[in-house]
Amino acid sequence: MTAVINLLARKEAWGSFLLLFVVLAVWEWLPGAMGVPVFIVAPPSRVWAEFMRLLDVERLFLHTAITFFQVMVGFVLGSLLGMVVGYTLGLSKTAEFVLSPYILALQIAPKVAFAPLFVMWFGFNVYPKILVAVLIVFFPILINVLGAMRTLDGAMVNLARSFSASKLQIFWKIQFPASMPALFSGLRIGSTLAVIGVVVGEMVGGNNGLGYLLVFGEGQANTPMVFVAILLLTFIGIVIYGLVVLLENRVLHYLPRAATTEKST
Amino acid sequence: MSDRIRLAFETVTKRFDHPRNGGLIVAIQGVDIRIADGERVALIGPSGCGKSTLLNLASGLDFPSEGRVRVDGVEVSGPNRQVAFMLQKDLLLPWRSILENVCFGQEIRGMSRAERRDKALAQLNRFRIADFAEAYPHQLSGGMRQRAALARTMMMDPDVLLLDEPFSALDAQTKLVLQADLARTLTESRKTSFLITHDLDEAVTLSDRVLVMSKRPGRIVREIIVDLPHRDEPLQRRRLPETARYTGELMNLLDIGHAELV
Ligand SMILES: Nc1ncnc2c1ncn2[C@@H]1O[C@H](COP(=O)(O)OP(=O)(O)O)[C@@H](O)[C@H]1O
Ligand SMILES: [Mg+2]
């Protein structure tokens, strides 16, 4: 909250607002002036009107809440799974050696392509959407955690060993905290990917959520509806990304200021 | 100083597996060193001659291929309480405050929170960084960080301090101050020290004895007894004309001037 207030106090922030205003104005008037039909580019006023209509008659709030819920669950589960597998592989050279070719193959496979399969397996409910999100979030977390475990300075581990630290102590007091910056860059990436996973799941199968509204709007050539869905999806993405950044600032408070701001760009 | 041997290397040889170099490299060969209680011994030698390897063996992080390493007469079979090391890298954990970093070893060893806090604060006072107890490592200068690392080492209250080029990353003036701090601490606490260094002045001003190692496979090729006053005041000792004579001799032994050895 204070961050937002600080932001408003800065001159550049007003520049951003002005730019937004200009963009909205151009978006409102220019397509009409150039004869572009509404079903190609819907002006902001039409999008807003559609937003109010959807709230009223199409249970827009419910669709948004369902998507948000699936994104959250998929993101949290995918992150946990990525962490568990990442730390396990990081601790066990054998496990890493045995599993890494398959992980590499899965990493290259486009995860959203699994969406139709999951729908066929689980039906028209929340599970396929959450599962696609889990799968797509899993990899950046895994890769970042594993990378942090691999590149950890062995001298730090030796320091703990010289104090007769147990393997468990070495993990919790050295390896785990040392991986935090990498884990959080993974979580940032994962938070945006979770939205993509859920939307693709909803587009492929279901009658709920913003992804469903996207396809529904497309079928009716209702461009304003598609715009509303896109904007709300972006909003969900921003909220989750913001939560990750908030948590990151708390956890990584010990890092020099410059480094954290640099990372967030 | 007493005649009791604190740290002993008994004809120690260490080989490492090496995938390219025909399978094995001999890092050190038949090294014999005995360090008495309270004694300060420095070790110099060209890079890669096995100095850090000796230190790893003494701290129980690695084991000799042949021979024995003993601390207080007992063969080293793993990390132990009698020795503590300090390296060129301060190895301060960035997510811990300076106080928490100094506490780290005793936290692992299971000392109670209150006791380790008191002891750590005493160490921070001794090294004049008590004002930074709650600061994080990145907020400190290189010299202060190394003092924190020294405080963390002293916090373990070891009999033998193993120091691997502890000041080599510092600027010349900070280095002088930390050398004086170290000498004062060693005197106050009557500890034994084994100091690896590239800095010949440092070796002479901080030690009772300087050992010179050959290039790999490392052997001890020479021992020089430093017979100079001001044992506890390296800054004073540095000013003595005889100090330059000792460092000159060490330079000749290391063949400095024939660059391939350094
Ligand atoms: N864990 C290790 N595995 C393989 N070779 C090693 C290992 N540690 C050291 N060595 C080799 O042993 C030699 C001595 O290393 P080190 O003791 O670090 O030298 P110094 O500290 O004198 O510069 C070097 O050639 C180094 O490459
Ligand atoms: Mg070394």
mmCIF file of N, CA, C and O in Angstrom, chain B residues 32-99:
data_model
loop_
_atom_site.group_PDB
_atom_site.id
_atom_site.type_symbol
_atom_site.label_atom_id
_atom_site.label_comp_id
_atom_site.label_asym_id
_atom_site.label_seq_id
_atom_site.Cartn_x
_atom_site.Cartn_y
_atom_site.Cartn_z
ATOM 1 N N ASP B 32 55.655 -33.299 6.905
ATOM 2 C CA ASP B 32 55.777 -33.435 8.358
ATOM 3 C C ASP B 32 55.776 -32.052 8.980
ATOM 4 O O ASP B 32 56.643 -31.232 8.682
ATOM 5 N N ILE B 33 54.777 -31.780 9.802
ATOM 6 C CA ILE B 33 54.735 -30.494 10.498
ATOM 7 C C ILE B 33 54.282 -30.773 11.919
ATOM 8 O O ILE B 33 53.362 -31.569 12.136
ATOM 9 N N ARG B 34 54.944 -30.140 12.888
ATOM 10 C CA ARG B 34 54.468 -30.230 14.271
ATOM 11 C C ARG B 34 54.356 -28.826 14.824
ATOM 12 O O ARG B 34 55.321 -28.071 14.780
ATOM 13 N N ILE B 35 53.195 -28.505 15.330
ATOM 14 C CA ILE B 35 52.976 -27.155 15.859
ATOM 15 C C ILE B 35 52.650 -27.265 17.339
ATOM 16 O O ILE B 35 51.703 -27.965 17.731
ATOM 17 N N ALA B 36 53.460 -26.588 18.161
ATOM 18 C CA ALA B 36 53.302 -26.685 19.614
ATOM 19 C C ALA B 36 52.203 -25.753 20.103
ATOM 20 O O ALA B 36 51.788 -24.825 19.403
ATOM 21 N N ASP B 37 51.755 -25.997 21.310
ATOM 22 C CA ASP B 37 50.716 -25.178 21.922
ATOM 23 C C ASP B 37 51.152 -23.716 21.969
ATOM 24 O O ASP B 37 52.253 -23.403 22.396
ATOM 25 N N GLY B 38 50.294 -22.833 21.505
ATOM 26 C CA GLY B 38 50.583 -21.403 21.545
ATOM 27 C C GLY B 38 51.502 -20.919 20.445
ATOM 28 O O GLY B 38 51.745 -19.721 20.306
ATOM 29 N N GLU B 39 51.975 -21.818 19.632
ATOM 30 C CA GLU B 39 52.904 -21.425 18.576
ATOM 31 C C GLU B 39 52.156 -20.819 17.383
ATOM 32 O O GLU B 39 50.996 -21.139 17.134
ATOM 33 N N ARG B 40 52.846 -19.944 16.663
ATOM 34 C CA ARG B 40 52.270 -19.351 15.447
ATOM 35 C C ARG B 40 53.153 -19.725 14.272
ATOM 36 O O ARG B 40 54.291 -19.283 14.189
ATOM 37 N N VAL B 41 52.576 -20.497 13.375
ATOM 38 C CA VAL B 41 53.357 -20.983 12.246
ATOM 39 C C VAL B 41 52.716 -20.482 10.957
ATOM 40 O O VAL B 41 51.497 -20.535 10.803
ATOM 41 N N ALA B 42 53.554 -19.965 10.066
ATOM 42 C CA ALA B 42 53.054 -19.544 8.761
ATOM 43 C C ALA B 42 53.538 -20.516 7.703
ATOM 44 O O ALA B 42 54.604 -21.129 7.850
ATOM 45 N N LEU B 43 52.748 -20.663 6.644
ATOM 46 C CA LEU B 43 53.110 -21.552 5.542
ATOM 47 C C LEU B 43 53.017 -20.756 4.253
ATOM 48 O O LEU B 43 51.977 -20.151 3.963
ATOM 49 N N ILE B 44 54.103 -20.738 3.506
ATOM 50 C CA ILE B 44 54.066 -20.063 2.210
ATOM 51 C C ILE B 44 54.483 -21.059 1.137
ATOM 52 O O ILE B 44 55.119 -22.078 1.421
ATOM 53 N N GLY B 45 54.102 -20.735 -0.092
ATOM 54 C CA GLY B 45 54.446 -21.633 -1.185
ATOM 55 C C GLY B 45 53.677 -21.215 -2.421
ATOM 56 O O GLY B 45 52.685 -20.490 -2.318
ATOM 57 N N PRO B 46 54.138 -21.666 -3.586
ATOM 58 C CA PRO B 46 53.472 -21.248 -4.829
ATOM 59 C C PRO B 46 52.014 -21.719 -4.889
ATOM 60 O O PRO B 46 51.642 -22.674 -4.213
ATOM 61 N N SER B 47 51.200 -21.049 -5.692
ATOM 62 C CA SER B 47 49.785 -21.423 -5.842
ATOM 63 C C SER B 47 49.670 -22.865 -6.305
ATOM 64 O O SER B 47 50.448 -23.314 -7.138
ATOM 65 N N GLY B 48 48.705 -23.553 -5.768
ATOM 66 C CA GLY B 48 48.439 -24.916 -6.211
ATOM 67 C C GLY B 48 49.387 -25.948 -5.629
ATOM 68 O O GLY B 48 49.394 -27.095 -6.059
ATOM 69 N N CYS B 49 50.201 -25.560 -4.621
ATOM 70 C CA CYS B 49 51.171 -26.519 -4.084
ATOM 71 C C CYS B 49 50.565 -27.362 -2.967
ATOM 72 O O CYS B 49 51.222 -28.237 -2.415
ATOM 73 N N GLY B 50 49.305 -27.107 -2.605
ATOM 74 C CA GLY B 50 48.654 -27.981 -1.630
ATOM 75 C C GLY B 50 48.483 -27.360 -0.251
ATOM 76 O O GLY B 50 48.210 -28.067 0.707
ATOM 77 N N LYS B 51 48.584 -26.044 -0.149
ATOM 78 C CA LYS B 51 48.448 -25.398 1.159
ATOM 79 C C LYS B 51 47.030 -25.541 1.699
ATOM 80 O O LYS B 51 46.828 -25.956 2.841
ATOM 81 N N SER B 52 46.055 -25.216 0.864
ATOM 82 C CA SER B 52 44.666 -25.322 1.328
ATOM 83 C C SER B 52 44.289 -26.774 1.615
ATOM 84 O O SER B 52 43.471 -27.057 2.492
ATOM 85 N N THR B 53 44.904 -27.674 0.857
ATOM 86 C CA THR B 53 44.661 -29.095 1.106
ATOM 87 C C THR B 53 45.070 -29.467 2.529
ATOM 88 O O THR B 53 44.332 -30.163 3.236
ATOM 89 N N LEU B 54 46.229 -28.978 2.962
ATOM 90 C CA LEU B 54 46.678 -29.226 4.335
ATOM 91 C C LEU B 54 45.646 -28.740 5.346
ATOM 92 O O LEU B 54 45.347 -29.398 6.342
ATOM 93 N N LEU B 55 45.100 -27.570 5.062
ATOM 94 C CA LEU B 55 44.128 -26.989 5.966
ATOM 95 C C LEU B 55 42.843 -27.822 6.020
ATOM 96 O O LEU B 55 42.275 -28.036 7.097
ATOM 97 N N ASN B 56 42.428 -28.328 4.858
ATOM 98 C CA ASN B 56 41.243 -29.192 4.846
ATOM 99 C C ASN B 56 41.468 -30.464 5.643
ATOM 100 O O ASN B 56 40.559 -30.971 6.306
ATOM 101 N N LEU B 57 42.687 -30.990 5.568
ATOM 102 C CA LEU B 57 42.998 -32.206 6.323
ATOM 103 C C LEU B 57 42.966 -31.903 7.821
ATOM 104 O O LEU B 57 42.437 -32.687 8.616
ATOM 105 N N ALA B 58 43.510 -30.755 8.189
ATOM 106 C CA ALA B 58 43.563 -30.408 9.615
ATOM 107 C C ALA B 58 42.164 -30.162 10.175
ATOM 108 O O ALA B 58 41.892 -30.451 11.338
ATOM 109 N N SER B 59 41.257 -29.651 9.329
ATOM 110 C CA SER B 59 39.924 -29.366 9.851
ATOM 111 C C SER B 59 38.984 -30.561 9.718
ATOM 112 O O SER B 59 37.811 -30.466 10.053
ATOM 113 N N GLY B 60 39.492 -31.684 9.221
ATOM 114 C CA GLY B 60 38.690 -32.899 9.184
ATOM 115 C C GLY B 60 37.664 -32.922 8.066
ATOM 116 O O GLY B 60 36.744 -33.732 8.076
ATOM 117 N N LEU B 61 37.809 -32.020 7.079
ATOM 118 C CA LEU B 61 36.877 -32.015 5.946
ATOM 119 C C LEU B 61 37.323 -33.003 4.875
ATOM 120 O O LEU B 61 36.564 -33.359 3.987
ATOM 121 N N ASP B 62 38.589 -33.406 4.944
ATOM 122 C CA ASP B 62 39.133 -34.349 3.978
ATOM 123 C C ASP B 62 40.186 -35.194 4.713
ATOM 124 O O ASP B 62 40.574 -34.831 5.826
ATOM 125 N N PHE B 63 40.595 -36.287 4.094
ATOM 126 C CA PHE B 63 41.487 -37.202 4.808
ATOM 127 C C PHE B 63 42.731 -37.508 3.987
ATOM 128 O O PHE B 63 42.671 -37.522 2.764
ATOM 129 N N PRO B 64 43.861 -37.762 4.669
ATOM 130 C CA PRO B 64 45.100 -38.018 3.940
ATOM 131 C C PRO B 64 45.044 -39.356 3.206
ATOM 132 O O PRO B 64 44.339 -40.267 3.626
ATOM 133 N N SER B 65 45.776 -39.439 2.090
ATOM 134 C CA SER B 65 45.897 -40.724 1.401
ATOM 135 C C SER B 65 46.888 -41.605 2.145
ATOM 136 O O SER B 65 46.739 -42.822 2.190
ATOM 137 N N GLU B 66 47.914 -40.965 2.695
ATOM 138 C CA GLU B 66 48.886 -41.689 3.523
ATOM 139 C C GLU B 66 49.273 -40.792 4.675
ATOM 140 O O GLU B 66 49.228 -39.575 4.557
ATOM 141 N N GLY B 67 49.707 -41.420 5.767
ATOM 142 C CA GLY B 67 50.131 -40.629 6.920
ATOM 143 C C GLY B 67 48.958 -40.268 7.804
ATOM 144 O O GLY B 67 47.829 -40.736 7.589
ATOM 145 N N ARG B 68 49.259 -39.449 8.822
ATOM 146 C CA ARG B 68 48.230 -39.118 9.812
ATOM 147 C C ARG B 68 48.229 -37.632 10.091
ATOM 148 O O ARG B 68 49.262 -36.973 10.017
ATOM 149 N N VAL B 69 47.043 -37.134 10.449
ATOM 150 C CA VAL B 69 46.945 -35.783 10.984
ATOM 151 C C VAL B 69 46.418 -35.927 12.400
ATOM 152 O O VAL B 69 45.438 -36.645 12.632
ATOM 153 N N ARG B 70 47.090 -35.300 13.353
ATOM 154 C CA ARG B 70 46.632 -35.388 14.742
ATOM 155 C C ARG B 70 46.381 -34.005 15.303
ATOM 156 O O ARG B 70 47.146 -33.072 15.067
ATOM 157 N N VAL B 71 45.304 -33.911 16.059
ATOM 158 C CA VAL B 71 45.050 -32.693 16.831
ATOM 159 C C VAL B 71 45.058 -33.096 18.293
ATOM 160 O O VAL B 71 44.336 -34.023 18.674
ATOM 161 N N ASP B 72 45.911 -32.476 19.079
ATOM 162 C CA ASP B 72 46.063 -32.842 20.489
ATOM 163 C C ASP B 72 46.344 -34.336 20.640
ATOM 164 O O ASP B 72 45.833 -34.985 21.557
ATOM 165 N N GLY B 73 47.102 -34.874 19.728
ATOM 166 C CA GLY B 73 47.495 -36.274 19.831
ATOM 167 C C GLY B 73 46.482 -37.254 19.284
ATOM 168 O O GLY B 73 46.774 -38.421 19.102
ATOM 169 N N VAL B 74 45.270 -36.778 18.984
ATOM 170 C CA VAL B 74 44.222 -37.677 18.508
ATOM 171 C C VAL B 74 44.114 -37.569 16.985
ATOM 172 O O VAL B 74 44.080 -36.462 16.438
ATOM 173 N N GLU B 75 44.080 -38.723 16.325
ATOM 174 C CA GLU B 75 43.985 -38.700 14.867
ATOM 175 C C GLU B 75 42.662 -38.062 14.431
ATOM 176 O O GLU B 75 41.597 -38.381 14.961
ATOM 177 N N VAL B 76 42.750 -37.165 13.470
ATOM 178 C CA VAL B 76 41.563 -36.452 13.002
ATOM 179 C C VAL B 76 40.688 -37.392 12.184
ATOM 180 O O VAL B 76 41.145 -37.974 11.202
ATOM 181 N N SER B 77 39.436 -37.563 12.609
ATOM 182 C CA SER B 77 38.555 -38.465 11.869
ATOM 183 C C SER B 77 37.330 -37.722 11.355
ATOM 184 O O SER B 77 36.392 -38.315 10.852
ATOM 185 N N GLY B 78 37.336 -36.412 11.477
ATOM 186 C CA GLY B 78 36.211 -35.608 11.001
ATOM 187 C C GLY B 78 36.287 -34.245 11.662
ATOM 188 O O GLY B 78 37.212 -33.990 12.433
ATOM 189 N N PRO B 79 35.323 -33.373 11.340
ATOM 190 C CA PRO B 79 35.327 -32.054 11.970
ATOM 191 C C PRO B 79 35.344 -32.187 13.490
ATOM 192 O O PRO B 79 34.728 -33.092 14.043
ATOM 193 N N ASN B 80 36.088 -31.326 14.150
ATOM 194 C CA ASN B 80 36.154 -31.419 15.606
ATOM 195 C C ASN B 80 36.233 -30.031 16.233
ATOM 196 O O ASN B 80 36.493 -29.042 15.559
ATOM 197 N N ARG B 81 35.996 -30.005 17.525
ATOM 198 C CA ARG B 81 35.900 -28.750 18.241
ATOM 199 C C ARG B 81 37.227 -28.041 18.452
ATOM 200 O O ARG B 81 37.256 -26.874 18.800
ATOM 201 N N GLN B 82 38.330 -28.793 18.300
ATOM 202 C CA GLN B 82 39.620 -28.188 18.642
ATOM 203 C C GLN B 82 40.121 -27.201 17.598
ATOM 204 O O GLN B 82 40.981 -26.391 17.893
ATOM 205 N N VAL B 83 39.627 -27.344 16.355
ATOM 206 C CA VAL B 83 40.117 -26.440 15.321
ATOM 207 C C VAL B 83 38.960 -25.652 14.710
ATOM 208 O O VAL B 83 37.815 -26.094 14.725
ATOM 209 N N ALA B 84 39.287 -24.459 14.217
ATOM 210 C CA ALA B 84 38.310 -23.675 13.468
ATOM 211 C C ALA B 84 39.073 -22.947 12.376
ATOM 212 O O ALA B 84 40.236 -22.594 12.565
ATOM 213 N N PHE B 85 38.429 -22.764 11.221
ATOM 214 C CA PHE B 85 39.178 -22.117 10.142
ATOM 215 C C PHE B 85 38.546 -20.817 9.688
ATOM 216 O O PHE B 85 37.387 -20.518 9.949
ATOM 217 N N MET B 86 39.371 -20.047 9.029
ATOM 218 C CA MET B 86 38.914 -18.801 8.429
ATOM 219 C C MET B 86 39.589 -18.703 7.066
ATOM 220 O O MET B 86 40.780 -18.973 6.942
ATOM 221 N N LEU B 87 38.799 -18.334 6.051
ATOM 222 C CA LEU B 87 39.328 -18.325 4.689
ATOM 223 C C LEU B 87 39.405 -16.909 4.141
ATOM 224 O O LEU B 87 38.971 -15.943 4.765
ATOM 225 N N GLN B 88 39.934 -16.836 2.934
ATOM 226 C CA GLN B 88 39.972 -15.545 2.239
ATOM 227 C C GLN B 88 38.557 -15.014 2.012
ATOM 228 O O GLN B 88 38.274 -13.841 2.208
ATOM 229 N N LYS B 89 37.659 -15.913 1.626
ATOM 230 C CA LYS B 89 36.246 -15.548 1.503
ATOM 231 C C LYS B 89 35.653 -15.531 2.902
ATOM 232 O O LYS B 89 35.857 -16.470 3.668
ATOM 233 N N ASP B 90 34.904 -14.485 3.232
ATOM 234 C CA ASP B 90 34.397 -14.388 4.608
ATOM 235 C C ASP B 90 33.326 -15.435 4.895
ATOM 236 O O ASP B 90 33.127 -15.820 6.036
ATOM 237 N N LEU B 91 32.647 -15.924 3.840
ATOM 238 C CA LEU B 91 31.609 -16.946 4.013
ATOM 239 C C LEU B 91 30.536 -16.524 5.010
ATOM 240 O O LEU B 91 29.964 -17.365 5.715
ATOM 241 N N LEU B 92 30.275 -15.220 5.085
ATOM 242 C CA LEU B 92 29.149 -14.785 5.919
ATOM 243 C C LEU B 92 27.872 -15.115 5.165
ATOM 244 O O LEU B 92 27.799 -14.930 3.944
ATOM 245 N N LEU B 93 26.875 -15.620 5.862
ATOM 246 C CA LEU B 93 25.619 -15.967 5.215
ATOM 247 C C LEU B 93 24.813 -14.683 5.023
ATOM 248 O O LEU B 93 24.500 -14.009 5.998
ATOM 249 N N PRO B 94 24.490 -14.342 3.761
ATOM 250 C CA PRO B 94 23.891 -13.023 3.501
ATOM 251 C C PRO B 94 22.530 -12.830 4.152
ATOM 252 O O PRO B 94 22.113 -11.700 4.368
ATOM 253 N N TRP B 95 21.833 -13.941 4.460
ATOM 254 C CA TRP B 95 20.485 -13.802 5.032
ATOM 255 C C TRP B 95 20.513 -13.716 6.550
ATOM 256 O O TRP B 95 19.472 -13.638 7.184
ATOM 257 N N ARG B 96 21.694 -13.741 7.139
ATOM 258 C CA ARG B 96 21.789 -13.619 8.593
ATOM 259 C C ARG B 96 22.444 -12.294 8.945
ATOM 260 O O ARG B 96 23.373 -11.854 8.266
ATOM 261 N N SER B 97 21.995 -11.704 10.043
ATOM 262 C CA SER B 97 22.663 -10.494 10.531
ATOM 263 C C SER B 97 24.060 -10.889 10.993
ATOM 264 O O SER B 97 24.386 -12.069 11.134
ATOM 265 N N ILE B 98 24.894 -9.878 11.232
ATOM 266 C CA ILE B 98 26.263 -10.154 11.669
ATOM 267 C C ILE B 98 26.248 -10.960 12.967
ATOM 268 O O ILE B 98 26.967 -11.953 13.106
ATOM 269 N N LEU B 99 25.389 -10.553 13.889
ATOM 270 C CA LEU B 99 25.300 -11.288 15.161
ATOM 271 C C LEU B 99 24.920 -12.751 14.915
ATOM 272 O O LEU B 99 25.542 -13.669 15.451
#
